[in-house]
Amino acid sequence: MSQRLNVSLCCLILCIANNGDLIASEKISQIKKPQTIKRPPLSLIKVKSTLDQSLQPSLIWVPDSAKTTPTPLFVFLHSWSGNYKQSNTKWQDEAVKRGWIYLHPNFRGVNQQPEACGSKLARQDILDAIDYMIEHYQVDQSRIYLAGSSGGGHMTMLMAGHHPGRFSAASAWVGISDLSDWYHFHVKEGVPQNYARMILKSLTAKPGTSSEIDAEYRDRSPLYWIENATDLPLDLNAGVTDGKTGSVPFAHTLRAFNAIAKRNRTTLITKEEMQQLWDYSKLKTPQPTDQATDKTYGRDIHLRRNSGLARVTIFEGGHEGLPQPACEWLSKQRRDTSDFQKK
């Protein structure tokens, strides 16, 4: 009996082990499967700047439908230290699966030269690239969507403020809203750290050096322009630990929202609420909208407020953009921009 029992136990152990291996292999297969999906290649275009006549590169993907049928245009902006070659495949994948045209412009590349970092030249590069796409493809001008994360979030908010009529909707993630404030955040014991040094290369001097320098900081900071975007559906987002585990304190996003709320004469997010989020990652007295569940995020929501066409969300996370909820929200927005394109 004991020998039979031992044999049975051994068989049982082997079966469990084999099943375990099978389950593990299935999990590996499931993890690898999305990576094996063939992603369509991007194509390079070069667009002449209407300001300095230089040729500026962009990468694009265009579905076949855009040759004959009005198709949404998704403009995704690279991060602070990136350029048009930066890999943003998850954002590209969202465009591809939705059948949107994907446009990834350079706007003067890495933010470490005066021509970059939200300059007038950089802003015009984005507009010129959009005009190129409208001229060469069937763009649905009621669905021109703009999005970006980090430095791309900065540029998304800046474009929304300087050129609100050119977009149907915009979604900004963990963006910088005030370059002067962000410069000081990255100065430690009087020594400029990496991002502060990049700002100095872009703006040529630290804030407060002169009225001309301060005017440049203001021109390139969304905080002073985003109130112009009250007619633009605008989605602002940041992770609750950003500024601690990431490089851009989430207050940049909240202050941008407050600028819109002030123009709309709606309730502002208080300094006390901002401090509570910073200290405890939650509000002591959340409002009903703060407690809403949003399955598209797949994260806990710590704050969500609305003002007119704008909303702001502070989610469980750090310095990151979430492509799926951004594009899901954008997909629901419609706003004709064709009249603005002609101006």
Coordinates of C-alpha atoms in Angstrom, one line a residue:
M1 CA 0.0 0.0 0.0
S2 CA 2.8 2.4 0.9
Q3 CA 4.6 1.8 -2.4
R4 CA 1.3 2.4 -4.3
L5 CA 0.8 5.5 -2.3
N6 CA 4.3 6.8 -3.0
V7 CA 3.8 6.2 -6.8
S8 CA 0.5 8.0 -6.7
L9 CA 2.0 10.9 -4.9
C10 CA 4.9 11.1 -7.4
C11 CA 2.4 11.1 -10.3
L12 CA 0.4 13.8 -8.6
I13 CA 3.5 16.0 -8.0
L14 CA 4.6 15.5 -11.7
C15 CA 1.1 16.5 -12.9
I16 CA 1.1 19.6 -10.8
A17 CA 4.6 20.5 -11.9
N18 CA 3.7 20.0 -15.6
N19 CA 0.5 22.0 -15.1
G20 CA 2.5 24.7 -13.4
D21 CA 4.9 24.8 -16.4
L22 CA 2.0 25.0 -18.8
I23 CA 0.4 27.9 -16.9
A24 CA 3.7 29.7 -16.7
S25 CA 4.3 29.2 -20.4
E26 CA 0.8 30.5 -21.2
K27 CA 1.5 33.6 -19.1
I28 CA 4.8 34.2 -20.9
S29 CA 3.0 33.8 -24.2
Q30 CA 0.3 36.2 -23.1
I31 CA 2.9 38.8 -22.1
K32 CA 4.9 38.4 -25.3
K33 CA 1.9 38.4 -27.7
P34 CA 1.4 42.1 -27.8
Q35 CA 5.0 42.6 -28.6
T36 CA 4.7 40.4 -31.6
I37 CA 1.9 42.3 -33.2
K38 CA 3.2 44.0 -36.3
R39 CA 3.2 47.8 -35.8
P40 CA 3.0 49.8 -39.1
P41 CA 6.2 51.8 -39.8
L42 CA 6.3 55.5 -39.6
S43 CA 7.2 57.7 -42.5
L44 CA 9.3 60.8 -42.5
I45 CA 8.1 64.1 -43.8
K46 CA 9.8 67.5 -43.8
V47 CA 7.8 70.7 -43.6
K48 CA 9.1 74.1 -44.4
S49 CA 8.7 76.5 -41.5
T50 CA 6.6 79.5 -42.4
L51 CA 8.8 81.6 -40.0
D52 CA 12.4 80.8 -40.8
Q53 CA 12.0 78.6 -44.0
S54 CA 13.9 75.7 -42.5
L55 CA 12.8 72.1 -43.1
Q56 CA 11.4 70.6 -40.0
P57 CA 11.0 66.8 -39.7
S58 CA 8.0 64.8 -38.4
L59 CA 7.1 61.1 -38.4
I60 CA 3.6 60.1 -39.5
W61 CA 1.4 57.1 -40.0
V62 CA -1.6 57.5 -42.3
P63 CA -4.4 54.9 -42.7
D64 CA -5.5 54.1 -46.2
S65 CA -8.9 55.6 -45.4
A66 CA -7.4 59.1 -45.1
K67 CA -6.9 59.2 -48.8
T68 CA -10.6 59.4 -49.4
T69 CA -12.4 59.7 -46.1
P70 CA -12.2 62.5 -43.5
T71 CA -10.1 61.0 -40.7
P72 CA -9.2 62.2 -37.2
L73 CA -5.7 63.6 -36.8
F74 CA -3.8 62.7 -33.6
V75 CA -0.9 65.0 -32.9
F76 CA 1.4 63.6 -30.2
L77 CA 4.2 65.7 -28.8
H78 CA 7.6 64.3 -27.6
S79 CA 8.9 64.8 -24.1
W80 CA 11.4 67.4 -22.7
S81 CA 14.6 65.5 -23.6
G82 CA 13.3 63.9 -26.7
N83 CA 12.7 64.7 -30.4
Y84 CA 10.6 63.4 -33.2
K85 CA 12.5 60.1 -33.2
Q86 CA 11.5 59.3 -29.7
S87 CA 9.7 56.0 -29.3
N88 CA 6.1 56.6 -28.3
T89 CA 4.7 53.3 -29.5
K90 CA 1.9 53.0 -27.0
W91 CA 0.5 56.3 -28.2
Q92 CA 1.0 55.3 -31.8
D93 CA -0.8 52.0 -31.2
E94 CA -3.8 53.9 -29.8
A95 CA -3.9 55.9 -33.1
V96 CA -3.5 52.9 -35.2
K97 CA -6.2 50.8 -33.6
R98 CA -8.6 53.7 -33.8
G99 CA -7.8 54.5 -37.4
W100 CA -6.5 58.0 -36.7
I101 CA -3.7 59.7 -38.6
Y102 CA -0.6 59.9 -36.3
L103 CA 1.6 62.9 -36.4
H104 CA 4.8 63.1 -34.3
P105 CA 6.4 66.5 -35.0
N106 CA 9.9 67.6 -33.9
F107 CA 9.2 71.2 -32.8
R108 CA 13.0 71.9 -32.6
G109 CA 13.9 68.8 -30.7
V110 CA 15.4 68.5 -27.2
N111 CA 14.7 71.5 -24.9
Q112 CA 18.3 72.8 -24.6
Q113 CA 18.5 75.5 -27.2
P114 CA 16.6 78.9 -27.7
E115 CA 14.7 77.6 -30.8
A116 CA 13.2 74.8 -28.7
C117 CA 11.4 74.9 -25.3
G118 CA 8.1 76.4 -26.4
S119 CA 9.5 79.1 -28.6
K120 CA 7.5 80.8 -31.2
L121 CA 9.4 78.8 -33.8
A122 CA 8.6 75.5 -32.0
R123 CA 4.9 76.4 -31.8
Q124 CA 4.8 77.3 -35.5
D125 CA 6.4 74.0 -36.4
I126 CA 3.4 72.2 -34.9
L127 CA 0.9 74.4 -36.8
D128 CA 2.9 74.0 -40.0
A129 CA 2.9 70.2 -39.7
I130 CA -0.9 70.2 -39.1
D131 CA -1.4 72.4 -42.2
Y132 CA 0.8 70.0 -44.2
M133 CA -1.4 67.0 -43.1
I134 CA -4.6 68.9 -44.0
E135 CA -3.2 69.7 -47.4
H136 CA -2.0 66.2 -48.3
Y137 CA -4.7 64.0 -46.6
Q138 CA -8.4 64.0 -45.8
V139 CA -8.3 65.3 -42.3
D140 CA -11.5 65.5 -40.3
Q141 CA -11.1 69.0 -39.0
S142 CA -13.6 68.5 -36.3
R143 CA -11.3 65.9 -34.8
I144 CA -7.8 67.3 -34.6
Y145 CA -6.5 66.0 -31.3
L146 CA -3.4 67.1 -29.4
A147 CA -1.7 65.2 -26.6
G148 CA 1.7 65.0 -24.8
S149 CA 3.4 63.9 -21.6
S150 CA 6.0 65.7 -19.5
G151 CA 7.7 68.1 -21.9
G152 CA 5.0 67.1 -24.3
G153 CA 2.4 68.0 -21.7
H154 CA 4.1 71.4 -21.3
M155 CA 3.8 71.9 -25.0
T156 CA 0.3 70.6 -25.2
M157 CA -0.9 73.2 -22.6
L158 CA 1.2 75.9 -24.3
M159 CA -0.3 75.3 -27.7
A160 CA -3.8 75.2 -26.1
G161 CA -3.2 78.6 -24.6
H162 CA -1.5 80.3 -27.6
H163 CA -3.6 78.6 -30.3
P164 CA -6.8 77.2 -28.8
G165 CA -8.7 77.5 -32.1
R166 CA -6.5 75.1 -33.9
F167 CA -7.5 72.0 -32.0
S168 CA -10.7 70.1 -31.4
A169 CA -9.5 68.8 -28.0
A170 CA -6.2 68.5 -26.0
S171 CA -5.0 66.0 -23.3
A172 CA -1.9 67.0 -21.3
W173 CA -0.1 64.7 -18.9
V174 CA 2.3 65.6 -16.1
G175 CA 3.2 68.9 -17.9
I176 CA 5.2 71.9 -16.7
S177 CA 3.0 75.0 -16.5
D178 CA 5.5 77.6 -15.1
L179 CA 9.1 77.4 -16.4
S180 CA 10.4 79.9 -13.7
D181 CA 8.9 77.8 -10.9
W182 CA 10.2 74.6 -12.4
Y183 CA 13.7 76.1 -12.8
H184 CA 13.8 76.9 -9.1
F185 CA 12.5 73.4 -8.2
H186 CA 15.6 72.0 -9.9
V187 CA 18.2 74.2 -8.3
K188 CA 19.7 72.5 -5.2
E189 CA 21.7 74.5 -2.8
G190 CA 22.2 77.2 -5.4
V191 CA 23.4 74.8 -8.1
P192 CA 21.3 74.2 -11.2
Q193 CA 20.6 70.5 -11.8
N194 CA 20.0 68.9 -15.1
Y195 CA 16.6 70.3 -16.0
A196 CA 17.5 73.7 -14.7
R197 CA 20.6 73.7 -16.9
M198 CA 18.5 72.8 -19.9
I199 CA 16.2 75.7 -19.1
L200 CA 19.3 78.0 -19.0
K201 CA 20.4 76.8 -22.4
S202 CA 16.9 77.5 -23.8
L203 CA 16.1 80.8 -22.1
T204 CA 19.8 81.9 -22.0
A205 CA 19.5 83.2 -18.3
K206 CA 17.8 82.4 -15.1
P207 CA 14.5 84.1 -14.2
G208 CA 14.7 87.5 -12.7
T209 CA 17.8 88.4 -14.8
S210 CA 16.0 91.1 -16.8
S211 CA 12.5 92.1 -17.9
E212 CA 13.3 90.7 -21.4
I213 CA 14.3 87.3 -19.9
D214 CA 11.2 87.2 -17.7
A215 CA 9.0 88.0 -20.7
E216 CA 10.5 84.9 -22.5
Y217 CA 9.8 82.7 -19.5
R218 CA 6.2 84.0 -19.4
D219 CA 5.7 83.5 -23.2
R220 CA 6.8 79.9 -22.9
S221 CA 4.9 79.1 -19.7
P222 CA 1.4 77.7 -20.2
L223 CA 0.2 79.1 -16.9
Y224 CA -0.1 82.6 -18.4
W225 CA -1.9 81.6 -21.6
I226 CA -4.1 78.6 -20.8
E227 CA -7.0 80.8 -19.7
N228 CA -7.5 81.5 -23.4
A229 CA -8.6 77.9 -23.9
T230 CA -12.0 78.1 -22.2
D231 CA -13.7 77.1 -25.5
L232 CA -11.4 74.1 -26.0
P233 CA -12.2 70.7 -24.5
L234 CA -9.1 70.2 -22.3
D235 CA -8.0 67.2 -20.2
L236 CA -5.3 67.8 -17.6
N237 CA -3.7 64.9 -15.7
A238 CA -0.9 64.2 -13.2
G239 CA 0.2 61.4 -10.9
V240 CA -0.1 62.1 -7.2
T241 CA 3.5 61.2 -6.4
D242 CA 5.0 63.3 -9.3
G243 CA 7.5 65.8 -7.8
K244 CA 8.5 63.2 -5.3
T245 CA 9.2 60.2 -7.5
G246 CA 9.1 62.3 -10.7
S247 CA 10.5 65.5 -12.0
V248 CA 7.3 67.7 -12.3
P249 CA 5.3 68.4 -9.1
F250 CA 1.6 67.8 -9.8
A251 CA 0.8 71.3 -8.6
H252 CA 1.8 72.5 -12.1
T253 CA -1.2 70.7 -13.5
L254 CA -3.5 72.0 -10.7
R255 CA -2.5 75.6 -11.1
A256 CA -3.1 75.4 -14.9
F257 CA -6.6 74.1 -14.2
N258 CA -7.1 76.9 -11.7
A259 CA -6.2 79.5 -14.3
I260 CA -9.1 78.2 -16.4
A261 CA -11.4 77.9 -13.5
K262 CA -10.7 81.5 -12.6
R263 CA -11.5 82.7 -16.1
N264 CA -14.7 80.6 -15.9
R265 CA -15.5 81.9 -12.5
T266 CA -15.9 78.4 -11.1
T267 CA -14.5 77.0 -7.9
L268 CA -10.7 76.8 -7.6
I269 CA -8.7 73.9 -6.1
T270 CA -7.5 75.3 -2.8
K271 CA -3.9 75.5 -1.6
E272 CA -5.0 73.4 1.4
E273 CA -6.2 70.7 -1.0
M274 CA -2.9 70.8 -2.9
Q275 CA -1.0 70.5 0.3
Q276 CA -3.1 67.5 1.5
L277 CA -2.4 65.7 -1.8
W278 CA 1.3 66.4 -1.4
D279 CA 1.5 65.3 2.2
Y280 CA -1.0 62.4 2.3
S281 CA -1.7 61.5 -1.4
K282 CA -5.4 62.0 -0.6
L283 CA -7.9 64.7 0.3
K284 CA -9.3 65.0 3.8
T285 CA -12.8 65.9 2.5
P286 CA -13.1 64.7 -1.1
Q287 CA -15.9 66.0 -3.3
P288 CA -18.2 63.5 -5.1
T289 CA -16.3 64.0 -8.4
D290 CA -13.1 63.1 -6.6
Q291 CA -14.5 59.7 -5.6
A292 CA -15.7 58.8 -9.1
T293 CA -14.4 55.6 -10.7
D294 CA -12.9 55.7 -14.1
K295 CA -12.2 52.3 -15.5
T296 CA -10.2 53.7 -18.4
Y297 CA -7.5 54.8 -16.1
G298 CA -7.1 51.5 -14.2
R299 CA -5.9 53.6 -11.3
D300 CA -7.5 55.1 -8.2
I301 CA -8.6 58.7 -8.7
H302 CA -7.6 61.1 -5.9
L303 CA -9.0 64.3 -7.4
R304 CA -11.2 65.1 -10.3
R305 CA -12.7 68.5 -11.0
N306 CA -14.4 70.2 -13.9
S307 CA -14.7 73.8 -15.1
G308 CA -16.5 74.5 -18.3
L309 CA -15.0 72.3 -21.0
A310 CA -11.9 71.5 -18.9
R311 CA -11.3 68.7 -16.4
V312 CA -8.4 67.8 -14.2
T313 CA -7.5 64.4 -12.7
I314 CA -4.9 63.5 -10.1
F315 CA -4.5 59.7 -10.3
E316 CA -2.5 57.1 -8.4
G317 CA 0.8 57.2 -10.1
G318 CA 3.9 59.2 -10.8
H319 CA 5.5 61.0 -13.7
E320 CA 3.7 59.2 -16.5
G321 CA 1.1 59.5 -19.3
L322 CA -1.7 57.0 -19.8
P323 CA -2.4 56.6 -23.5
Q324 CA -5.6 54.6 -23.3
P325 CA -7.7 57.0 -21.1
A326 CA -6.3 60.0 -22.9
C327 CA -7.4 58.7 -26.3
E328 CA -10.7 57.4 -25.0
W329 CA -11.5 60.9 -23.8
L330 CA -10.3 62.5 -26.9
S331 CA -12.4 60.2 -29.1
K332 CA -15.6 61.6 -27.6
Q333 CA -14.7 65.2 -28.4
R334 CA -15.9 67.1 -31.5
R335 CA -15.1 70.7 -32.4
D336 CA -14.8 72.1 -35.9
T337 CA -11.5 73.9 -36.5
S338 CA -11.9 74.5 -40.3
D339 CA -12.6 78.2 -39.9
F340 CA -9.5 78.7 -37.8
Q341 CA -7.3 76.8 -40.3
K342 CA -8.2 79.4 -43.0
K343 CA -7.1 82.4 -40.8

